[in-house]
Every structure is written in C-alpha cells, then in structure tokens.
Amino acid sequence: MLEMLSEQSKSDTRLLRLLETAREYADIYLLAKKRQKGCDGMGELAMVREEFSSSFDGLLHYCAAKGYLSGDIRYELDSVSVELTGSIMQE
C-alpha cells in the first residue's frame, strides 16, 4: 500500500506533503518508543503515538477521498511506522 501511495505522490503534491508529515511523526514515534523502553513515564510516548496515528489517519482519509484506496483499511501502528520510515527513506 505505501509503495503505491509513494508512487502516486509523484503527481500529487498534497499526498506528498501528507506522506512526509506522516513519516516525520513515524520517526519521532519510533525514537520516543526506543527511548521510553523500560521507563515508567509513558505519557509522552502516548501523546506522540496519538499524533502519529492522527497524521496517518489523515493520510488515509485523503487517499480514500481521492480514490487511491478503497475499503476498510486496518493497520497496526508500530508496523506502519517502521514500513513508512523505511519506504520513504529509500526514495
């Protein structure tokens, strides 16, 4: 899915901005998750996770509205964060 969206973003600047924003939140989320491992203070991580989730949901909503994606899309946020940062960074 992300590869197709990445390809589509070459001709859709709004999609490109949404992908870049989601990638930035994914980077921050993964960094915060790594640094919080084993710590009791998980409030900041929860906030970053929510911001990333909101960003990714906005991306999916835009893609559904434009007809790039259809159907009910379910995802696991941790997996998407790794896939998103890897797929965008490789380009």
PDB file of N, CA and C in Angstrom:
ATOM      1  N   MET A   1       0.814  -1.186   0.000  1.00  0.00           N
ATOM      2  CA  MET A   1       0.000   0.000   0.000  1.00  0.00           C
ATOM      3  C   MET A   1       0.863   1.257   0.000  1.00  0.00           C
ATOM      4  N   LEU A   2       1.869   1.312   0.870  1.00  0.00           N
ATOM      5  CA  LEU A   2       2.691   2.506   0.964  1.00  0.00           C
ATOM      6  C   LEU A   2       3.524   2.736  -0.297  1.00  0.00           C
ATOM      7  N   GLU A   3       3.940   1.658  -0.945  1.00  0.00           N
ATOM      8  CA  GLU A   3       4.679   1.817  -2.193  1.00  0.00           C
ATOM      9  C   GLU A   3       3.801   2.460  -3.256  1.00  0.00           C
ATOM     10  N   MET A   4       2.545   2.021  -3.342  1.00  0.00           N
ATOM     11  CA  MET A   4       1.615   2.583  -4.310  1.00  0.00           C
ATOM     12  C   MET A   4       1.360   4.059  -3.999  1.00  0.00           C
ATOM     13  N   LEU A   5       1.192   4.398  -2.737  1.00  0.00           N
ATOM     14  CA  LEU A   5       0.961   5.786  -2.362  1.00  0.00           C
ATOM     15  C   LEU A   5       2.194   6.641  -2.633  1.00  0.00           C
ATOM     16  N   SER A   6       3.347   6.082  -2.389  1.00  0.00           N
ATOM     17  CA  SER A   6       4.589   6.792  -2.670  1.00  0.00           C
ATOM     18  C   SER A   6       4.713   7.091  -4.161  1.00  0.00           C
ATOM     19  N   GLU A   7       4.355   6.126  -4.980  1.00  0.00           N
ATOM     20  CA  GLU A   7       4.382   6.314  -6.436  1.00  0.00           C
ATOM     21  C   GLU A   7       3.360   7.374  -6.846  1.00  0.00           C
ATOM     22  N   GLN A   8       2.173   7.308  -6.273  1.00  0.00           N
ATOM     23  CA  GLN A   8       1.109   8.265  -6.592  1.00  0.00           C
ATOM     24  C   GLN A   8       1.496   9.677  -6.164  1.00  0.00           C
ATOM     25  N   SER A   9       2.288   9.798  -5.110  1.00  0.00           N
ATOM     26  CA  SER A   9       2.663  11.120  -4.591  1.00  0.00           C
ATOM     27  C   SER A   9       3.553  11.892  -5.563  1.00  0.00           C
ATOM     28  N   LYS A  10       4.107  11.221  -6.537  1.00  0.00           N
ATOM     29  CA  LYS A  10       4.939  11.911  -7.533  1.00  0.00           C
ATOM     30  C   LYS A  10       4.119  12.878  -8.375  1.00  0.00           C
ATOM     31  N   SER A  11       2.812  12.625  -8.470  1.00  0.00           N
ATOM     32  CA  SER A  11       1.951  13.515  -9.246  1.00  0.00           C
ATOM     33  C   SER A  11       0.908  14.229  -8.381  1.00  0.00           C
ATOM     34  N   ASP A  12       0.981  14.075  -7.074  1.00  0.00           N
ATOM     35  CA  ASP A  12       0.018  14.683  -6.162  1.00  0.00           C
ATOM     36  C   ASP A  12       0.788  15.323  -5.004  1.00  0.00           C
ATOM     37  N   THR A  13       0.971  16.637  -5.083  1.00  0.00           N
ATOM     38  CA  THR A  13       1.793  17.313  -4.079  1.00  0.00           C
ATOM     39  C   THR A  13       1.163  17.277  -2.681  1.00  0.00           C
ATOM     40  N   ARG A  14      -0.158  17.296  -2.606  1.00  0.00           N
ATOM     41  CA  ARG A  14      -0.822  17.210  -1.298  1.00  0.00           C
ATOM     42  C   ARG A  14      -0.535  15.858  -0.652  1.00  0.00           C
ATOM     43  N   LEU A  15      -0.627  14.804  -1.434  1.00  0.00           N
ATOM     44  CA  LEU A  15      -0.313  13.467  -0.938  1.00  0.00           C
ATOM     45  C   LEU A  15       1.144  13.394  -0.502  1.00  0.00           C
ATOM     46  N   LEU A  16       2.029  13.998  -1.259  1.00  0.00           N
ATOM     47  CA  LEU A  16       3.447  14.004  -0.900  1.00  0.00           C
ATOM     48  C   LEU A  16       3.655  14.673   0.455  1.00  0.00           C
ATOM     49  N   ARG A  17       2.991  15.813   0.667  1.00  0.00           N
ATOM     50  CA  ARG A  17       3.121  16.504   1.963  1.00  0.00           C
ATOM     51  C   ARG A  17       2.568  15.659   3.109  1.00  0.00           C
ATOM     52  N   LEU A  18       1.445  15.001   2.867  1.00  0.00           N
ATOM     53  CA  LEU A  18       0.865  14.135   3.904  1.00  0.00           C
ATOM     54  C   LEU A  18       1.781  12.955   4.222  1.00  0.00           C
ATOM     55  N   LEU A  19       2.386  12.370   3.191  1.00  0.00           N
ATOM     56  CA  LEU A  19       3.330  11.267   3.408  1.00  0.00           C
ATOM     57  C   LEU A  19       4.550  11.737   4.190  1.00  0.00           C
ATOM     58  N   GLU A  20       5.064  12.908   3.828  1.00  0.00           N
ATOM     59  CA  GLU A  20       6.234  13.441   4.528  1.00  0.00           C
ATOM     60  C   GLU A  20       5.912  13.735   5.986  1.00  0.00           C
ATOM     61  N   THR A  21       4.732  14.292   6.236  1.00  0.00           N
ATOM     62  CA  THR A  21       4.319  14.579   7.613  1.00  0.00           C
ATOM     63  C   THR A  21       4.167  13.287   8.407  1.00  0.00           C
ATOM     64  N   ALA A  22       3.512  12.307   7.816  1.00  0.00           N
ATOM     65  CA  ALA A  22       3.344  11.021   8.495  1.00  0.00           C
ATOM     66  C   ALA A  22       4.699  10.378   8.774  1.00  0.00           C
ATOM     67  N   ARG A  23       5.633  10.487   7.840  1.00  0.00           N
ATOM     68  CA  ARG A  23       6.965   9.929   8.044  1.00  0.00           C
ATOM     69  C   ARG A  23       7.672  10.631   9.198  1.00  0.00           C
ATOM     70  N   GLU A  24       7.539  11.951   9.267  1.00  0.00           N
ATOM     71  CA  GLU A  24       8.164  12.684  10.363  1.00  0.00           C
ATOM     72  C   GLU A  24       7.603  12.235  11.713  1.00  0.00           C
ATOM     73  N   TYR A  25       6.282  12.098  11.788  1.00  0.00           N
ATOM     74  CA  TYR A  25       5.671  11.618  13.031  1.00  0.00           C
ATOM     75  C   TYR A  25       6.105  10.186  13.329  1.00  0.00           C
ATOM     76  N   ALA A  26       6.245   9.369  12.300  1.00  0.00           N
ATOM     77  CA  ALA A  26       6.697   7.987  12.498  1.00  0.00           C
ATOM     78  C   ALA A  26       8.117   7.973  13.058  1.00  0.00           C
ATOM     79  N   ASP A  27       8.980   8.828  12.510  1.00  0.00           N
ATOM     80  CA  ASP A  27      10.356   8.921  13.021  1.00  0.00           C
ATOM     81  C   ASP A  27      10.365   9.302  14.493  1.00  0.00           C
ATOM     82  N   ILE A  28       9.584  10.314  14.836  1.00  0.00           N
ATOM     83  CA  ILE A  28       9.519  10.783  16.220  1.00  0.00           C
ATOM     84  C   ILE A  28       8.959   9.688  17.126  1.00  0.00           C
ATOM     85  N   TYR A  29       7.903   9.032  16.649  1.00  0.00           N
ATOM     86  CA  TYR A  29       7.282   7.962  17.435  1.00  0.00           C
ATOM     87  C   TYR A  29       8.273   6.828  17.696  1.00  0.00           C
ATOM     88  N   LEU A  30       8.984   6.394  16.662  1.00  0.00           N
ATOM     89  CA  LEU A  30       9.942   5.296  16.841  1.00  0.00           C
ATOM     90  C   LEU A  30      11.074   5.689  17.777  1.00  0.00           C
ATOM     91  N   LEU A  31      11.540   6.920  17.669  1.00  0.00           N
ATOM     92  CA  LEU A  31      12.594   7.398  18.564  1.00  0.00           C
ATOM     93  C   LEU A  31      12.089   7.457  20.009  1.00  0.00           C
ATOM     94  N   ALA A  32      10.908   8.010  20.201  1.00  0.00           N
ATOM     95  CA  ALA A  32      10.342   8.094  21.553  1.00  0.00           C
ATOM     96  C   ALA A  32      10.102   6.711  22.130  1.00  0.00           C
ATOM     97  N   LYS A  33       9.623   5.803  21.309  1.00  0.00           N
ATOM     98  CA  LYS A  33       9.368   4.436  21.768  1.00  0.00           C
ATOM     99  C   LYS A  33      10.676   3.760  22.198  1.00  0.00           C
ATOM    100  N   LYS A  34      11.710   3.970  21.427  1.00  0.00           N
ATOM    101  CA  LYS A  34      13.016   3.375  21.754  1.00  0.00           C
ATOM    102  C   LYS A  34      13.569   3.950  23.059  1.00  0.00           C
ATOM    103  N   ARG A  35      13.430   5.253  23.244  1.00  0.00           N
ATOM    104  CA  ARG A  35      13.972   5.898  24.435  1.00  0.00           C
ATOM    105  C   ARG A  35      13.133   5.616  25.683  1.00  0.00           C
ATOM    106  N   GLN A  36      11.860   5.323  25.535  1.00  0.00           N
ATOM    107  CA  GLN A  36      10.978   5.078  26.673  1.00  0.00           C
ATOM    108  C   GLN A  36      11.008   3.637  27.149  1.00  0.00           C
ATOM    109  N   LYS A  37      11.616   2.756  26.396  1.00  0.00           N
ATOM    110  CA  LYS A  37      11.621   1.338  26.749  1.00  0.00           C
ATOM    111  C   LYS A  37      12.122   1.149  28.183  1.00  0.00           C
ATOM    112  N   GLY A  38      11.302   0.504  28.993  1.00  0.00           N
ATOM    113  CA  GLY A  38      11.691   0.227  30.365  1.00  0.00           C
ATOM    114  C   GLY A  38      11.421   1.362  31.333  1.00  0.00           C
ATOM    115  N   CYS A  39      10.873   2.468  30.855  1.00  0.00           N
ATOM    116  CA  CYS A  39      10.594   3.609  31.733  1.00  0.00           C
ATOM    117  C   CYS A  39       9.133   3.611  32.163  1.00  0.00           C
ATOM    118  N   ASP A  40       8.875   4.216  33.296  1.00  0.00           N
ATOM    119  CA  ASP A  40       7.508   4.305  33.793  1.00  0.00           C
ATOM    120  C   ASP A  40       6.745   5.465  33.153  1.00  0.00           C
ATOM    121  N   GLY A  41       7.426   6.545  32.817  1.00  0.00           N
ATOM    122  CA  GLY A  41       6.772   7.741  32.278  1.00  0.00           C
ATOM    123  C   GLY A  41       6.401   7.586  30.818  1.00  0.00           C
ATOM    124  N   MET A  42       5.257   6.991  30.556  1.00  0.00           N
ATOM    125  CA  MET A  42       4.847   6.703  29.182  1.00  0.00           C
ATOM    126  C   MET A  42       3.892   7.766  28.627  1.00  0.00           C
ATOM    127  N   GLY A  43       3.628   8.835  29.363  1.00  0.00           N
ATOM    128  CA  GLY A  43       2.693   9.864  28.918  1.00  0.00           C
ATOM    129  C   GLY A  43       3.124  10.526  27.633  1.00  0.00           C
ATOM    130  N   GLU A  44       4.399  10.851  27.518  1.00  0.00           N
ATOM    131  CA  GLU A  44       4.904  11.491  26.309  1.00  0.00           C
ATOM    132  C   GLU A  44       4.801  10.554  25.114  1.00  0.00           C
ATOM    133  N   LEU A  45       5.107   9.291  25.334  1.00  0.00           N
ATOM    134  CA  LEU A  45       5.016   8.313  24.255  1.00  0.00           C
ATOM    135  C   LEU A  45       3.579   8.181  23.777  1.00  0.00           C
ATOM    136  N   ALA A  46       2.641   8.169  24.688  1.00  0.00           N
ATOM    137  CA  ALA A  46       1.228   8.070  24.318  1.00  0.00           C
ATOM    138  C   ALA A  46       0.808   9.277  23.495  1.00  0.00           C
ATOM    139  N   MET A  47       1.303  10.451  23.864  1.00  0.00           N
ATOM    140  CA  MET A  47       0.969  11.664  23.117  1.00  0.00           C
ATOM    141  C   MET A  47       1.557  11.615  21.704  1.00  0.00           C
ATOM    142  N   VAL A  48       2.802  11.192  21.586  1.00  0.00           N
ATOM    143  CA  VAL A  48       3.454  11.088  20.275  1.00  0.00           C
ATOM    144  C   VAL A  48       2.755  10.029  19.426  1.00  0.00           C
ATOM    145  N   ARG A  49       2.381   8.931  20.049  1.00  0.00           N
ATOM    146  CA  ARG A  49       1.668   7.863  19.333  1.00  0.00           C
ATOM    147  C   ARG A  49       0.338   8.392  18.785  1.00  0.00           C
ATOM    148  N   GLU A  50      -0.379   9.158  19.593  1.00  0.00           N
ATOM    149  CA  GLU A  50      -1.658   9.724  19.159  1.00  0.00           C
ATOM    150  C   GLU A  50      -1.455  10.706  18.004  1.00  0.00           C
ATOM    151  N   GLU A  51      -0.408  11.528  18.069  1.00  0.00           N
ATOM    152  CA  GLU A  51      -0.131  12.475  16.983  1.00  0.00           C
ATOM    153  C   GLU A  51       0.208  11.735  15.696  1.00  0.00           C
ATOM    154  N   PHE A  52       0.990  10.675  15.790  1.00  0.00           N
ATOM    155  CA  PHE A  52       1.323   9.886  14.608  1.00  0.00           C
ATOM    156  C   PHE A  52       0.073   9.215  14.055  1.00  0.00           C
ATOM    157  N   SER A  53      -0.719   8.633  14.923  1.00  0.00           N
ATOM    158  CA  SER A  53      -1.947   7.968  14.493  1.00  0.00           C
ATOM    159  C   SER A  53      -2.877   8.954  13.781  1.00  0.00           C
ATOM    160  N   SER A  54      -3.015  10.139  14.321  1.00  0.00           N
ATOM    161  CA  SER A  54      -3.860  11.166  13.717  1.00  0.00           C
ATOM    162  C   SER A  54      -3.327  11.572  12.347  1.00  0.00           C
ATOM    163  N   SER A  55      -2.030  11.720  12.239  1.00  0.00           N
ATOM    164  CA  SER A  55      -1.402  12.072  10.971  1.00  0.00           C
ATOM    165  C   SER A  55      -1.639  10.985   9.924  1.00  0.00           C
ATOM    166  N   PHE A  56      -1.460   9.740  10.327  1.00  0.00           N
ATOM    167  CA  PHE A  56      -1.641   8.633   9.389  1.00  0.00           C
ATOM    168  C   PHE A  56      -3.108   8.475   8.996  1.00  0.00           C
ATOM    169  N   ASP A  57      -4.009   8.674   9.969  1.00  0.00           N
ATOM    170  CA  ASP A  57      -5.437   8.626   9.660  1.00  0.00           C
ATOM    171  C   ASP A  57      -5.813   9.712   8.651  1.00  0.00           C
ATOM    172  N   GLY A  58      -5.237  10.897   8.802  1.00  0.00           N
ATOM    173  CA  GLY A  58      -5.480  11.980   7.843  1.00  0.00           C
ATOM    174  C   GLY A  58      -5.003  11.607   6.452  1.00  0.00           C
ATOM    175  N   LEU A  59      -3.854  10.959   6.374  1.00  0.00           N
ATOM    176  CA  LEU A  59      -3.328  10.480   5.101  1.00  0.00           C
ATOM    177  C   LEU A  59      -4.286   9.472   4.469  1.00  0.00           C
ATOM    178  N   LEU A  60      -4.750   8.514   5.262  1.00  0.00           N
ATOM    179  CA  LEU A  60      -5.677   7.506   4.747  1.00  0.00           C
ATOM    180  C   LEU A  60      -7.000   8.127   4.305  1.00  0.00           C
ATOM    181  N   HIS A  61      -7.490   9.090   5.073  1.00  0.00           N
ATOM    182  CA  HIS A  61      -8.741   9.762   4.722  1.00  0.00           C
ATOM    183  C   HIS A  61      -8.590  10.484   3.377  1.00  0.00           C
ATOM    184  N   TYR A  62      -7.492  11.193   3.198  1.00  0.00           N
ATOM    185  CA  TYR A  62      -7.242  11.886   1.938  1.00  0.00           C
ATOM    186  C   TYR A  62      -7.179  10.892   0.782  1.00  0.00           C
ATOM    187  N   CYS A  63      -6.464   9.797   0.978  1.00  0.00           N
ATOM    188  CA  CYS A  63      -6.321   8.788  -0.074  1.00  0.00           C
ATOM    189  C   CYS A  63      -7.660   8.147  -0.432  1.00  0.00           C
ATOM    190  N   ALA A  64      -8.488   7.910   0.565  1.00  0.00           N
ATOM    191  CA  ALA A  64      -9.811   7.343   0.302  1.00  0.00           C
ATOM    192  C   ALA A  64     -10.673   8.346  -0.465  1.00  0.00           C
ATOM    193  N   ALA A  65     -10.606   9.616  -0.085  1.00  0.00           N
ATOM    194  CA  ALA A  65     -11.389  10.649  -0.760  1.00  0.00           C
ATOM    195  C   ALA A  65     -10.955  10.822  -2.221  1.00  0.00           C
ATOM    196  N   LYS A  66      -9.677  10.657  -2.493  1.00  0.00           N
ATOM    197  CA  LYS A  66      -9.153  10.791  -3.854  1.00  0.00           C
ATOM    198  C   LYS A  66      -9.299   9.512  -4.668  1.00  0.00           C
ATOM    199  N   GLY A  67      -9.711   8.411  -4.028  1.00  0.00           N
ATOM    200  CA  GLY A  67      -9.887   7.150  -4.727  1.00  0.00           C
ATOM    201  C   GLY A  67      -8.610   6.331  -4.873  1.00  0.00           C
ATOM    202  N   TYR A  68      -7.556   6.716  -4.152  1.00  0.00           N
ATOM    203  CA  TYR A  68      -6.310   5.949  -4.189  1.00  0.00           C
ATOM    204  C   TYR A  68      -6.456   4.640  -3.423  1.00  0.00           C
ATOM    205  N   LEU A  69      -7.280   4.646  -2.391  1.00  0.00           N
ATOM    206  CA  LEU A  69      -7.528   3.467  -1.561  1.00  0.00           C
ATOM    207  C   LEU A  69      -9.029   3.277  -1.425  1.00  0.00           C
ATOM    208  N   SER A  70      -9.447   2.040  -1.300  1.00  0.00           N
ATOM    209  CA  SER A  70     -10.865   1.784  -1.091  1.00  0.00           C
ATOM    210  C   SER A  70     -11.034   0.703  -0.031  1.00  0.00           C
ATOM    211  N   GLY A  71     -12.211   0.665   0.534  1.00  0.00           N
ATOM    212  CA  GLY A  71     -12.489  -0.338   1.547  1.00  0.00           C
ATOM    213  C   GLY A  71     -12.060   0.110   2.925  1.00  0.00           C
ATOM    214  N   ASP A  72     -12.257  -0.783   3.877  1.00  0.00           N
ATOM    215  CA  ASP A  72     -11.900  -0.529   5.260  1.00  0.00           C
ATOM    216  C   ASP A  72     -10.437  -0.910   5.462  1.00  0.00           C
ATOM    217  N   ILE A  73      -9.612   0.056   5.731  1.00  0.00           N
ATOM    218  CA  ILE A  73      -8.181  -0.197   5.885  1.00  0.00           C
ATOM    219  C   ILE A  73      -7.853  -0.270   7.371  1.00  0.00           C
ATOM    220  N   ARG A  74      -7.330  -1.409   7.758  1.00  0.00           N
ATOM    221  CA  ARG A  74      -6.902  -1.615   9.145  1.00  0.00           C
ATOM    222  C   ARG A  74      -5.379  -1.709   9.147  1.00  0.00           C
ATOM    223  N   TYR A  75      -4.795  -1.195  10.204  1.00  0.00           N
ATOM    224  CA  TYR A  75      -3.348  -1.218  10.287  1.00  0.00           C
ATOM    225  C   TYR A  75      -2.909  -1.307  11.739  1.00  0.00           C
ATOM    226  N   GLU A  76      -1.706  -1.770  11.932  1.00  0.00           N
ATOM    227  CA  GLU A  76      -1.078  -1.834  13.241  1.00  0.00           C
ATOM    228  C   GLU A  76      -0.031  -0.720  13.232  1.00  0.00           C
ATOM    229  N   LEU A  77      -0.165   0.242  14.123  1.00  0.00           N
ATOM    230  CA  LEU A  77       0.624   1.465  14.085  1.00  0.00           C
ATOM    231  C   LEU A  77       2.127   1.224  14.155  1.00  0.00           C
ATOM    232  N   ASP A  78       2.574   0.290  14.982  1.00  0.00           N
ATOM    233  CA  ASP A  78       4.010   0.036  15.084  1.00  0.00           C
ATOM    234  C   ASP A  78       4.577  -0.469  13.758  1.00  0.00           C
ATOM    235  N   SER A  79       3.854  -1.378  13.105  1.00  0.00           N
ATOM    236  CA  SER A  79       4.317  -1.908  11.820  1.00  0.00           C
ATOM    237  C   SER A  79       4.321  -0.824  10.743  1.00  0.00           C
ATOM    238  N   VAL A  80       3.281  -0.004  10.738  1.00  0.00           N
ATOM    239  CA  VAL A  80       3.192   1.075   9.748  1.00  0.00           C
ATOM    240  C   VAL A  80       4.330   2.068   9.946  1.00  0.00           C
ATOM    241  N   SER A  81       4.672   2.363  11.187  1.00  0.00           N
ATOM    242  CA  SER A  81       5.737   3.333  11.438  1.00  0.00           C
ATOM    243  C   SER A  81       7.065   2.851  10.869  1.00  0.00           C
ATOM    244  N   VAL A  82       7.354   1.571  11.041  1.00  0.00           N
ATOM    245  CA  VAL A  82       8.595   1.019  10.506  1.00  0.00           C
ATOM    246  C   VAL A  82       8.553   0.998   8.975  1.00  0.00           C
ATOM    247  N   GLU A  83       7.437   0.539   8.427  1.00  0.00           N
ATOM    248  CA  GLU A  83       7.296   0.466   6.974  1.00  0.00           C
ATOM    249  C   GLU A  83       7.330   1.862   6.348  1.00  0.00           C
ATOM    250  N   LEU A  84       6.670   2.803   6.951  1.00  0.00           N
ATOM    251  CA  LEU A  84       6.612   4.155   6.406  1.00  0.00           C
ATOM    252  C   LEU A  84       7.979   4.810   6.399  1.00  0.00           C
ATOM    253  N   THR A  85       8.695   4.723   7.484  1.00  0.00           N
ATOM    254  CA  THR A  85      10.016   5.350   7.530  1.00  0.00           C
ATOM    255  C   THR A  85      10.969   4.678   6.568  1.00  0.00           C
ATOM    256  N   GLY A  86      10.881   3.362   6.441  1.00  0.00           N
ATOM    257  CA  GLY A  86      11.746   2.643   5.500  1.00  0.00           C
ATOM    258  C   GLY A  86      11.396   2.908   4.063  1.00  0.00           C
ATOM    259  N   SER A  87      10.111   2.907   3.712  1.00  0.00           N
ATOM    260  CA  SER A  87       9.710   3.062   2.317  1.00  0.00           C
ATOM    261  C   SER A  87       9.974   4.470   1.809  1.00  0.00           C
ATOM    262  N   ILE A  88       9.789   5.474   2.647  1.00  0.00           N
ATOM    263  CA  ILE A  88      10.009   6.850   2.213  1.00  0.00           C
ATOM    264  C   ILE A  88      11.498   7.154   2.166  1.00  0.00           C
ATOM    265  N   MET A  89      12.260   6.649   3.111  1.00  0.00           N
ATOM    266  CA  MET A  89      13.689   6.936   3.159  1.00  0.00           C
ATOM    267  C   MET A  89      14.445   6.343   1.980  1.00  0.00           C
ATOM    268  N   GLN A  90      13.941   5.276   1.400  1.00  0.00           N
ATOM    269  CA  GLN A  90      14.647   4.615   0.315  1.00  0.00           C
ATOM    270  C   GLN A  90      14.552   5.383  -0.987  1.00  0.00           C
ATOM    271  N   GLU A  91      13.631   6.315  -1.095  1.00  0.00           N
ATOM    272  CA  GLU A  91      13.442   7.030  -2.361  1.00  0.00           C
ATOM    273  C   GLU A  91      14.362   8.204  -2.484  1.00  0.00           C
TER     274      GLU A  91
END
